[in-house]
Structures are given as C-alpha cells and as structure tokens.
Amino acid sequence: MASKEEAGKLEWRISVDINGTTKRLVPKSGPCERIFLWLKGLVMKVIVERITIFMSKTWRIGADDPAKVVHCLKVGLALSLVSIFYYMRPLYDGAGGNAMWAIMTVVVVFESNVGATFSKCVNRVVATILAGSLGIAVHWVATQSGKAEIFVIGCSVFLFAFAATYSRFVPSFKARFDYGAMIFILTFSLVSVGGYRVDKLVDMAQQRVSTIAIGTSICIIITVFLCPIWAGSQLHRLVQRNFVKLADSLDGCVEEYFKKKDVSTNENEDEETIMKLQGFKCVLNSKGTEEAMLLMTLFLFFVITQANLARWEPAHGSFNFRHPWQQYVKIGAAMRRCAYCLENLSICMNYETEVPNQVKKHFGEACLKLSSASSKILRELADMMSNTRKSSKMDFLVFDMNSAVQELRETLKTVPVETNKPEEEVPNNKEDRTMSMSLHEVLPVATLVSLLIENAARIQTTVEAVDELANLADFKQDSKKKTGDKKPKQPVPLSS
C-alpha cells in the first residue's frame, strides 16, 4: 500500500498484483455534502424543469399565433416613440409635466386589432375634449358664484357622474361608448375638482388634451401601417371556417350513425370520421352538453363584439367603410342554431337503445342524401364568404335539399310499424312479418330524422342571412354560368 499527497489532498491507491493496475479510493461524503447534493437535485428538478416547461409553452403560443408576437412588438415600438417626450428636453418643455399622459394613453388604448384601437382612441379623445370643456365651464360658473363655489362643483360632479354612469347601462351606448363614458367621468372629475387648487386650469387642460392626442395618433399610425390586424377580416374568416366545420360534423354524424359495424374500415378513415364528428365542437370549443350551451352563447357574444369593433375600422381589402358588419350577428345566430341541432345529433349517436339494422337500412339512404345536400349548402356558403361572391348554384342546392327533405318525410310515412293485433289477423306473409318494426325500435331513428329536417330548415334560414349580406355588401356575381335559364321550382317551404 502506498500513499502520497498531491495538491494538498491525500490520495490512497491500492496496487493489485494480478494485472498491475491501481484503484483509487474516494472517501465517503459526509451528511452535509449529501444534503447539499439532494437540495441541488431538487432545485434542478423542480425549478429548472418548471422554467423549461413554461418557456416551451410560451414559445408554442407565439408559434401558433404569430399575430400576438407582432402585437407585442408594436406596443413596445409605440411606447419607445412616445417616451421621446420625456427624453428630449424641448419636447418635454412643450408638453409640460403632463407628458406622462401620452405614455398612459398608449398603454391603455393600444389593442390587438385595428378596430379595438380605433374605438378606444376615438372614445378617449372625444371624451377628454368634452369633459375638459365642461370642467372648465363648471369651474368658471363656480368662481362666479362666490361662496357657493364648492357647492356648485360638488353638485356638477354628482350630476355628470350619475348621467355618465347610467349611460353605461344602455346596451346600444355600452356597445360602442362604454370606454368613453369612463374616461369622461375621470377627466371631468380631475378638471373640475383639480381646478379648485390650480390657477392655470386652461393651460393644464390644453396640455393634457395635446398629450393624449399625441399618444392616440402614434397608436393609430402604428396599428394601421405596421402589420395591421383587422377585426373585420378576423370575423369574416371565422364565419367562413365555421361553415366548413359544421358541414364536416354534419356528414360525420350521419355517416357514423348509419355505418355498418361488421364492415372493417381503414384506421385513417376512422380518424378522419372522428375529426369530422368533432367539427362542430371545434366551433364551440366544447366537450360536454352544458359547456356547449355556454360556449354557443360565448361564440355569438364574440361575433357581436367583433362586429362592433369592425364598424370602427376604415375601408380595407374587400370591405368598404359602410360594410354591413351587423349582418354577421344574424349569421352567427343562425349558425348557433345549427350547432344546437348538431349537438343533439351527436347525442343520438350515444343512445343506449340498440337500433336494428333493418331500421337503419330503411332510413339510411334518405338520411345520407339529406345530410349530403345540407353539407353542400354549408360548403357553398363558406365559398361565398371566402370569395365574397354570390353563388350561381345556391338555388339548385336548396332545391336538392328540400327535395331530400320531402323524400325523407315520405320514407318516414311508409314505416311498417307493428300493431297489437291478434295472431289470426296478422297476415301469414313471412316477408311482411320480417319487415315490420316495433315502435321503440323506430323512435331513436325518428328522432334523428326530425333533427335532420329541423337542421335543414335552419340551414335555409342561414342561407337567407348570407344572401342578405351579399346584397348589402354588393358581392359580385359568380362568373360561372347557371346550367338553366329558370330557377327550379322549390317544394313546400320547411317549417322552422
């Protein structure tokens, strides 16, 4: 055994005579060192791992929607530009101590799309000018009233704050001017009450209005000319995509219901069918019936909000300044009613009562024909929205759907339902006895048939809403020529 000391550390080696090698002996670590290593591993596992997961999620958010990254960059640019009023002395002296209001304006009014930014900018400027003017007028009246100055200011603040707050409960006013009412209350209170202790009230109000105008101008210029994100375009694309998803889900529901279980299908086809079934749930981002009801309402609320914001936007792309954005609310409501039917259709697929194959065979062809005709209309509506053109074959598609509805109704009338007759009255024809169906066997399919007919009526209402939008927005006529000179005579209108 040999020992030596290297670099102030004692090292032990054991010589083995078999192959002439040496083995280094490392002393066991003490309890303090083991605790330190345990804490180090815990920190690396808990903190570093969570930071890594958080960073990966953050990266996916930006990768899935680059518009969010663009919005963040535009906000940073706007704040950098408006901060010049604090950095440069001449601009700071011109704006006075109210230069901070320009920075506050950018932080508050800059939104992710052009319509929301325009709405807040206009509301803030108009409300600031109106409230500032009224505040100066109230201050002048109060100074002329002598000892009643405090009483006049207090009463005016109460009355105007009451009126502005009450206006926020009016639905038509709240939809477009809610932010303006809040800024009016804030500015009027600051000017009227602050004027009691400030000598140069007019100069203060002028500087505040100018700094707010500078902040809103920078926001509007950046949001319009630097990678603009239009609320109207977002709404238009949303409606167009949801038409396709509703058509896919309608086809998927009916095909899955009447699919024969004994026929082996390809795995890729099964996955495609599942994706179609989830189409209407993608529209609603829903997993359950209760969530579906809630999110159907949220979907319509989102459409209403986007339509109100799009009304503030200037003309862009194929949308004019007076584009009928409120018509999208009607289309969204009609789509929501179709989604309700699809939700009920998906529930029919999960019935615990087993439907015999002969019942499905009796209704299968007519139901598949109606679902195919209905989905074709939904896809044609999606093409209309995508191309902003009127359809040349919509009348023929609606005619085919109504014909399929009449055929399905006739099929429903010809169902051979069993009756509780005595055995001697039942015919001896074996074929009639095998084709007869009991009422509890027919009811599940009859429910699906009634939902398909109701869905066709709601689709026809959606077609009327889209046609009205095409007329109001002056959609161009489709270049494709019609196959016939006259419109087909449609069957009896569907009941809604």
Coordinates of C-alpha atoms in Angstrom, one line a residue:
M1 CA 0.0 0.0 0.0
A2 CA 1.4 3.4 -0.9
S3 CA 0.3 6.9 -0.1
K4 CA 1.1 10.3 -1.4
E5 CA -0.1 13.8 -1.1
E6 CA -0.9 15.8 -4.2
A7 CA -2.1 19.4 -4.3
G8 CA -2.8 19.4 -0.6
K9 CA -5.1 16.3 -0.8
L10 CA -4.3 12.9 0.4
E11 CA -4.9 10.2 -2.1
W12 CA -4.8 6.4 -1.4
R13 CA -4.1 3.8 -4.0
I14 CA -4.0 0.0 -3.8
S15 CA -1.8 -1.9 -6.1
V16 CA -3.2 -5.2 -7.4
D17 CA -0.6 -7.8 -8.4
I18 CA -2.8 -9.6 -10.9
N19 CA -2.7 -7.1 -13.8
G20 CA -0.5 -4.4 -12.2
T21 CA -3.4 -1.8 -12.1
T22 CA -4.2 0.6 -9.4
K23 CA -7.6 1.6 -8.0
R24 CA -8.4 5.0 -6.5
L25 CA -10.4 5.1 -3.2
V26 CA -12.7 8.0 -2.8
P27 CA -13.7 8.8 0.7
K28 CA -17.5 8.7 1.5
S29 CA -19.2 12.1 1.6
G30 CA -20.5 13.4 4.8
P31 CA -24.1 14.2 5.8
C32 CA -23.7 17.9 4.9
E33 CA -22.5 17.1 1.4
R34 CA -25.3 14.6 0.8
I35 CA -27.8 17.2 1.9
F36 CA -26.3 19.8 -0.5
L37 CA -26.4 17.3 -3.4
W38 CA -30.0 16.5 -2.6
L39 CA -31.0 20.1 -2.5
K40 CA -29.2 20.7 -5.7
G41 CA -31.0 17.9 -7.5
L42 CA -34.3 19.1 -6.1
V43 CA -33.7 22.7 -7.4
M44 CA -32.7 21.4 -10.8
K45 CA -35.7 19.1 -11.0
V46 CA -38.4 21.5 -9.6
I47 CA -37.3 25.0 -10.6
V48 CA -35.3 24.4 -13.8
E49 CA -37.8 21.8 -15.1
R50 CA -40.8 24.2 -14.5
I51 CA -39.0 27.1 -16.1
T52 CA -38.3 24.9 -19.2
I53 CA -41.9 23.8 -19.4
F54 CA -43.1 27.4 -19.0
M55 CA -40.7 28.6 -21.8
S56 CA -41.8 25.8 -24.1
K57 CA -45.5 26.8 -23.6
T58 CA -44.6 30.4 -24.2
W59 CA -42.8 29.5 -27.4
R60 CA -45.8 27.5 -28.6
I61 CA -48.2 30.4 -28.0
G62 CA -46.1 32.6 -30.3
A63 CA -45.6 29.9 -32.9
D64 CA -49.3 29.0 -33.1
D65 CA -50.4 32.7 -33.4
P66 CA -47.6 35.0 -34.7
A67 CA -50.1 37.9 -34.6
K68 CA -49.6 38.0 -30.8
V69 CA -45.9 38.5 -31.2
V70 CA -46.5 41.2 -33.7
H71 CA -48.8 43.0 -31.3
C72 CA -46.2 42.9 -28.5
L73 CA -43.6 44.4 -30.9
K74 CA -45.9 47.2 -31.9
V75 CA -46.7 48.0 -28.3
G76 CA -43.1 48.2 -27.5
L77 CA -42.4 50.4 -30.5
A78 CA -45.3 52.8 -29.6
L79 CA -44.0 53.2 -26.0
S80 CA -40.5 53.8 -27.2
L81 CA -41.6 56.6 -29.6
V82 CA -43.9 58.3 -27.0
S83 CA -41.1 58.1 -24.4
I84 CA -39.1 60.6 -26.5
F85 CA -41.3 63.3 -25.0
Y86 CA -39.6 62.6 -21.7
Y87 CA -36.1 62.0 -23.0
M88 CA -35.8 65.2 -25.2
R89 CA -35.9 68.5 -23.3
P90 CA -37.6 70.6 -26.0
L91 CA -40.5 68.2 -26.3
Y92 CA -40.8 67.8 -22.6
D93 CA -40.9 71.6 -22.1
G94 CA -43.6 71.8 -24.7
A95 CA -45.7 69.1 -23.2
G96 CA -45.1 70.1 -19.6
G97 CA -45.4 67.7 -16.7
N98 CA -48.4 66.1 -18.5
A99 CA -46.1 64.2 -20.9
M100 CA -46.8 61.1 -18.8
W101 CA -50.4 61.1 -20.0
A102 CA -49.1 60.2 -23.5
I103 CA -47.5 57.1 -22.1
M104 CA -50.6 56.2 -20.1
T105 CA -52.7 56.7 -23.3
V106 CA -50.6 54.2 -25.3
V107 CA -50.7 51.6 -22.5
V108 CA -54.5 51.9 -22.2
V109 CA -55.7 52.2 -25.8
F110 CA -53.4 50.0 -27.8
E111 CA -55.2 46.8 -28.6
S112 CA -54.5 43.7 -30.7
N113 CA -56.6 44.8 -33.7
V114 CA -57.3 48.0 -35.6
G115 CA -61.0 48.2 -34.7
A116 CA -60.4 48.0 -30.9
T117 CA -57.6 50.5 -31.1
F118 CA -59.7 53.0 -33.2
S119 CA -62.6 52.6 -30.8
K120 CA -60.6 53.4 -27.7
C121 CA -58.6 56.2 -29.3
V122 CA -61.8 58.0 -30.6
N123 CA -63.6 57.4 -27.3
R124 CA -60.6 58.7 -25.3
V125 CA -60.1 61.9 -27.4
V126 CA -63.7 62.8 -27.7
A127 CA -64.4 62.1 -24.0
T128 CA -61.4 64.1 -22.9
I129 CA -62.2 67.1 -25.0
L130 CA -65.9 67.1 -23.9
A131 CA -65.2 66.5 -20.3
G132 CA -62.4 69.1 -20.3
S133 CA -64.6 71.7 -21.9
L134 CA -67.4 71.0 -19.4
G135 CA -65.0 71.0 -16.5
I136 CA -63.7 74.5 -17.5
A137 CA -67.2 75.8 -17.9
V138 CA -68.2 74.4 -14.5
H139 CA -65.1 75.9 -12.9
W140 CA -65.9 79.3 -14.4
V141 CA -69.5 79.2 -13.1
A142 CA -68.3 78.1 -9.7
T143 CA -65.8 81.0 -9.5
Q144 CA -68.6 83.5 -10.4
S145 CA -70.9 82.1 -7.6
G146 CA -68.7 83.3 -4.8
K147 CA -69.1 81.4 -1.6
A148 CA -71.2 78.7 -3.2
E149 CA -68.2 77.6 -5.3
I150 CA -67.7 74.3 -3.5
F151 CA -71.4 73.5 -3.6
V152 CA -71.6 74.2 -7.4
I153 CA -68.5 72.0 -8.1
G154 CA -69.9 69.1 -5.9
C155 CA -73.3 69.2 -7.5
S156 CA -71.9 69.3 -11.0
V157 CA -69.6 66.3 -10.3
F158 CA -72.5 64.3 -8.9
L159 CA -74.9 65.1 -11.8
F160 CA -72.4 64.4 -14.6
A161 CA -71.0 61.3 -12.9
F162 CA -74.6 60.0 -12.4
A163 CA -75.6 60.6 -16.0
A164 CA -72.4 59.1 -17.5
T165 CA -72.5 56.0 -15.3
Y166 CA -76.2 55.5 -16.0
S167 CA -75.5 55.7 -19.8
R168 CA -73.1 52.7 -19.4
F169 CA -76.2 50.5 -18.7
V170 CA -77.8 51.3 -22.0
P171 CA -77.0 48.4 -24.3
S172 CA -76.7 50.4 -27.5
F173 CA -74.5 53.0 -25.8
K174 CA -72.4 50.5 -23.9
A175 CA -71.5 48.5 -27.0
R176 CA -69.6 51.5 -28.6
F177 CA -69.0 54.2 -26.0
D178 CA -68.5 52.4 -22.7
Y179 CA -64.8 53.3 -22.5
G180 CA -65.6 56.9 -23.4
A181 CA -68.1 57.2 -20.6
M182 CA -65.5 56.0 -18.1
I183 CA -62.9 58.5 -19.4
F184 CA -65.4 61.3 -19.3
I185 CA -66.0 60.6 -15.6
L186 CA -62.3 60.6 -14.9
T187 CA -61.4 63.7 -16.9
F188 CA -64.4 65.8 -15.7
S189 CA -63.7 65.0 -12.1
L190 CA -60.0 65.8 -12.4
V191 CA -60.6 69.1 -14.2
S192 CA -63.5 70.4 -12.2
V193 CA -62.1 69.3 -8.8
G194 CA -58.5 70.0 -9.6
G195 CA -59.3 73.5 -10.8
Y196 CA -60.2 74.4 -7.2
R197 CA -56.5 74.3 -6.3
V198 CA -54.9 75.0 -9.7
D199 CA -54.5 78.5 -11.1
K200 CA -53.8 77.9 -14.7
L201 CA -56.6 75.4 -15.4
V202 CA -56.9 76.1 -19.1
D203 CA -53.2 75.6 -19.7
M204 CA -53.3 72.3 -17.8
A205 CA -56.4 71.1 -19.8
Q206 CA -54.8 72.1 -23.1
Q207 CA -51.5 70.2 -22.3
R208 CA -53.4 67.1 -21.2
V209 CA -55.5 67.1 -24.4
S210 CA -52.5 67.6 -26.6
T211 CA -50.5 64.8 -25.0
I212 CA -53.5 62.4 -25.3
A213 CA -53.8 63.4 -28.9
I214 CA -50.1 62.6 -29.5
G215 CA -50.4 59.2 -27.8
T216 CA -53.6 58.2 -29.8
S217 CA -52.0 59.4 -33.0
I218 CA -48.9 57.2 -32.5
C219 CA -51.2 54.2 -31.7
I220 CA -53.3 54.7 -34.8
I221 CA -50.3 55.2 -37.2
I222 CA -48.5 52.0 -35.9
T223 CA -51.6 49.8 -35.7
V224 CA -52.7 50.7 -39.3
F225 CA -49.5 50.9 -41.2
L226 CA -47.4 48.3 -39.4
C227 CA -48.7 44.7 -39.9
P228 CA -52.3 45.7 -39.3
I229 CA -54.7 43.1 -37.8
W230 CA -58.2 43.8 -38.9
A231 CA -61.1 42.8 -36.7
G232 CA -63.4 42.6 -39.7
S233 CA -61.1 40.2 -41.5
Q234 CA -60.9 38.0 -38.4
L235 CA -64.6 37.9 -38.1
H236 CA -65.1 37.1 -41.8
R237 CA -62.6 34.3 -41.7
L238 CA -64.1 32.9 -38.5
V239 CA -67.6 32.6 -40.1
Q240 CA -66.1 31.1 -43.2
R241 CA -64.2 28.4 -41.3
N242 CA -67.1 27.6 -39.1
F243 CA -69.3 26.8 -42.1
V244 CA -66.8 24.2 -43.2
K245 CA -66.6 22.7 -39.7
L246 CA -70.4 22.5 -39.4
A247 CA -70.6 20.7 -42.8
D248 CA -67.9 18.2 -41.8
S249 CA -69.6 17.5 -38.5
L250 CA -73.0 17.0 -40.1
D251 CA -71.6 14.5 -42.6
G252 CA -69.6 12.8 -39.9
C253 CA -72.6 12.4 -37.5
V254 CA -74.9 10.8 -40.1
E255 CA -72.2 8.6 -41.7
E256 CA -71.1 7.3 -38.3
Y257 CA -74.7 6.6 -37.3
F258 CA -75.6 4.5 -40.4
K259 CA -72.1 2.9 -40.7
K260 CA -72.2 -0.9 -40.6
K261 CA -70.3 -2.3 -37.7
D262 CA -69.4 -5.6 -39.4
V263 CA -67.5 -3.9 -42.2
S264 CA -63.9 -3.4 -41.4
T265 CA -62.7 0.1 -42.2
N266 CA -59.3 1.7 -42.5
E267 CA -57.7 3.3 -39.5
N268 CA -57.1 6.5 -41.4
E269 CA -60.8 6.7 -42.4
D270 CA -61.8 6.2 -38.7
E271 CA -59.5 9.1 -37.7
E272 CA -61.0 11.2 -40.4
T273 CA -64.5 10.4 -39.3
I274 CA -63.6 11.3 -35.7
M275 CA -62.2 14.6 -36.8
K276 CA -65.5 15.4 -38.7
L277 CA -67.5 14.5 -35.6
Q278 CA -65.5 17.0 -33.6
G279 CA -66.0 19.7 -36.2
F280 CA -68.9 21.5 -34.5
K281 CA -67.2 21.1 -31.1
C282 CA -64.2 22.9 -32.6
V283 CA -66.6 25.7 -33.5
L284 CA -67.7 25.9 -29.8
N285 CA -64.5 24.6 -28.2
S286 CA -66.8 22.3 -26.1
K287 CA -66.6 18.8 -24.6
G288 CA -69.9 18.5 -22.8
T289 CA -73.5 19.5 -23.3
E290 CA -73.5 22.1 -20.5
E291 CA -70.3 23.6 -21.8
A292 CA -71.7 23.5 -25.3
M293 CA -74.7 25.6 -24.2
L294 CA -72.4 28.1 -22.6
L295 CA -69.9 28.3 -25.4
M296 CA -72.6 28.6 -28.0
T297 CA -73.6 31.8 -26.3
L298 CA -70.0 32.9 -26.0
F299 CA -69.5 32.3 -29.7
L300 CA -72.3 34.6 -30.5
F301 CA -71.1 37.2 -28.0
F302 CA -67.6 37.1 -29.7
V303 CA -69.3 37.7 -33.1
I304 CA -71.2 40.7 -31.7
T305 CA -68.0 42.1 -30.2
Q306 CA -66.0 41.7 -33.3
A307 CA -68.8 43.2 -35.4
N308 CA -68.9 46.3 -33.2
L309 CA -65.2 46.7 -33.4
A310 CA -65.1 46.2 -37.2
R311 CA -67.5 49.2 -37.5
W312 CA -64.7 51.5 -36.3
E313 CA -62.3 50.3 -39.0
P314 CA -61.6 52.2 -42.2
A315 CA -62.0 50.5 -45.6
H316 CA -59.6 47.7 -46.1
G317 CA -59.3 44.8 -48.6
S318 CA -62.7 43.9 -50.0
F319 CA -64.6 45.6 -47.1
N320 CA -65.9 49.1 -47.6
F321 CA -66.3 51.7 -44.8
R322 CA -70.0 51.1 -44.6
H323 CA -69.7 47.3 -44.7
P324 CA -72.8 45.7 -43.0
W325 CA -70.9 44.2 -40.1
Q326 CA -74.1 43.8 -38.1
Q327 CA -75.4 41.3 -40.6
Y328 CA -72.7 38.9 -39.3
V329 CA -74.5 38.8 -36.0
K330 CA -77.6 37.4 -37.7
I331 CA -75.4 34.8 -39.5
G332 CA -73.7 33.9 -36.2
A333 CA -77.1 33.4 -34.5
A334 CA -78.2 31.2 -37.4
M335 CA -75.0 29.2 -37.2
R336 CA -75.5 28.8 -33.4
R337 CA -79.0 27.3 -34.0
C338 CA -77.5 24.8 -36.5
A339 CA -74.9 23.9 -33.9
Y340 CA -77.6 23.1 -31.4
C341 CA -79.1 20.6 -33.9
L342 CA -75.7 19.0 -34.4
E343 CA -75.2 18.7 -30.6
N344 CA -78.5 16.8 -30.4
L345 CA -77.4 14.7 -33.4
S346 CA -74.3 13.7 -31.6
I347 CA -76.4 12.7 -28.5
C348 CA -78.5 10.5 -30.7
M349 CA -75.3 8.5 -31.7
N350 CA -74.8 7.6 -28.0
Y351 CA -78.3 6.2 -27.3
E352 CA -78.1 3.0 -25.2
T353 CA -81.0 1.5 -27.2
E354 CA -79.7 -0.7 -30.0
V355 CA -81.3 0.1 -33.3
P356 CA -81.8 -2.9 -35.6
N357 CA -80.0 -2.9 -39.0
Q358 CA -83.3 -3.2 -40.9
V359 CA -84.5 0.1 -39.4
K360 CA -81.2 1.8 -40.3
K361 CA -81.4 0.3 -43.8
H362 CA -84.9 1.7 -44.2
F363 CA -83.9 5.3 -43.4
G364 CA -80.2 5.2 -44.3
E365 CA -80.3 6.2 -47.9
A366 CA -82.7 9.1 -47.4
C367 CA -80.9 10.5 -44.3
L368 CA -77.5 10.3 -46.1
K369 CA -78.9 12.1 -49.1
L370 CA -80.3 14.9 -46.9
S371 CA -77.1 15.3 -44.9
S372 CA -75.1 15.4 -48.1
A373 CA -77.3 18.1 -49.6
S374 CA -77.3 20.1 -46.4
S375 CA -73.5 19.9 -46.1
K376 CA -73.1 21.0 -49.7
I377 CA -75.0 24.2 -48.9
L378 CA -72.8 24.9 -45.9
R379 CA -69.7 24.5 -48.0
E380 CA -71.1 26.7 -50.7
L381 CA -71.8 29.4 -48.1
A382 CA -68.2 29.0 -47.0
D383 CA -67.1 29.6 -50.6
M384 CA -69.3 32.6 -50.9
M385 CA -67.7 34.1 -47.7
S386 CA -64.2 33.2 -48.9
N387 CA -64.6 34.7 -52.4
T388 CA -67.0 37.5 -51.5
R389 CA -69.1 36.5 -54.5
K390 CA -72.7 35.5 -54.9
S391 CA -73.3 31.8 -55.7
S392 CA -74.7 30.8 -59.1
K393 CA -75.8 27.4 -57.9
M394 CA -77.3 28.1 -54.5
D395 CA -80.9 27.9 -55.7
F396 CA -80.2 24.4 -57.1
L397 CA -78.6 23.2 -53.9
V398 CA -81.5 24.5 -51.8
F399 CA -83.9 22.8 -54.2
D400 CA -82.0 19.5 -53.8
M401 CA -82.1 19.8 -50.0
N402 CA -85.8 20.5 -50.0
S403 CA -86.4 17.5 -52.3
A404 CA -84.3 15.3 -49.9
V405 CA -86.5 16.6 -47.0
Q406 CA -89.7 15.6 -48.9
E407 CA -88.2 12.2 -49.7
L408 CA -87.3 11.6 -46.1
R409 CA -90.7 12.6 -44.9
E410 CA -92.3 10.1 -47.4
T411 CA -89.9 7.4 -46.0
L412 CA -91.0 8.2 -42.5
K413 CA -94.7 7.8 -43.5
T414 CA -94.1 4.4 -45.1
V415 CA -92.5 2.8 -42.0
P416 CA -94.3 -0.6 -41.3
V417 CA -94.8 -0.3 -37.6
E418 CA -96.1 -3.3 -35.6
T419 CA -99.6 -3.2 -34.1
N420 CA -101.0 -5.2 -31.2
K421 CA -103.4 -7.3 -33.4
P422 CA -104.4 -10.9 -32.6
E423 CA -102.4 -13.5 -34.3
E424 CA -105.2 -14.6 -36.6
E425 CA -105.4 -11.1 -38.0
V426 CA -101.7 -10.9 -38.8
P427 CA -101.0 -11.9 -42.4
N428 CA -99.1 -15.1 -42.9
N429 CA -96.7 -13.4 -45.4
K430 CA -93.3 -14.0 -43.8
E431 CA -91.8 -11.1 -45.7
D432 CA -94.2 -8.7 -44.2
R433 CA -93.6 -10.1 -40.7
T434 CA -89.8 -9.6 -41.0
M435 CA -90.1 -6.1 -42.3
S436 CA -92.5 -4.9 -39.6
M437 CA -90.8 -2.8 -36.9
S438 CA -91.8 -2.1 -33.3
L439 CA -92.4 1.5 -32.2
H440 CA -89.5 1.5 -29.7
E441 CA -87.1 0.4 -32.5
V442 CA -88.2 3.3 -34.8
L443 CA -88.2 6.1 -32.2
P444 CA -84.4 6.7 -32.0
V445 CA -84.1 6.9 -35.8
A446 CA -87.3 9.0 -36.0
T447 CA -85.6 11.5 -33.5
L448 CA -82.6 11.7 -35.8
V449 CA -84.9 12.2 -38.8
S450 CA -86.7 15.1 -37.2
L451 CA -83.4 16.7 -36.2
L452 CA -82.2 16.4 -39.8
I453 CA -85.4 18.0 -41.1
E454 CA -85.2 20.8 -38.5
N455 CA -81.5 21.4 -39.3
A456 CA -82.4 21.7 -43.0
A457 CA -84.9 24.4 -42.1
R458 CA -82.3 26.3 -40.0
I459 CA -79.7 26.0 -42.8
Q460 CA -82.3 27.6 -45.1
T461 CA -82.6 30.5 -42.7
T462 CA -78.8 30.8 -42.7
V463 CA -78.8 30.9 -46.5
E464 CA -81.2 33.8 -46.4
A465 CA -79.0 35.7 -43.9
V466 CA -75.9 35.2 -46.1
D467 CA -77.9 36.2 -49.2
E468 CA -78.9 39.4 -47.4
L469 CA -75.3 40.1 -46.5
A470 CA -74.3 39.5 -50.2
N471 CA -76.9 42.1 -51.3
L472 CA -76.0 44.7 -48.7
A473 CA -72.2 44.3 -49.2
D474 CA -72.6 44.3 -53.1
F475 CA -70.9 40.9 -53.6
K476 CA -70.1 40.4 -57.2
Q477 CA -72.0 37.8 -59.2
D478 CA -70.2 34.5 -59.7
S479 CA -68.6 34.2 -63.1
K480 CA -69.8 30.6 -63.5
K481 CA -72.9 30.5 -65.7
K482 CA -76.0 28.7 -64.5
T483 CA -76.9 25.4 -66.1
G484 CA -80.5 26.5 -66.6
D485 CA -82.3 29.7 -67.5
K486 CA -85.0 29.4 -64.9
K487 CA -84.8 28.8 -61.3
P488 CA -86.1 25.4 -60.2
K489 CA -89.5 25.3 -58.6
Q490 CA -88.9 24.6 -54.9
P491 CA -91.1 22.3 -52.8
V492 CA -93.1 23.4 -49.9
P493 CA -91.0 25.6 -47.6
L494 CA -89.6 24.0 -44.5
S495 CA -91.1 24.8 -41.1
S496 CA -88.7 26.3 -38.7

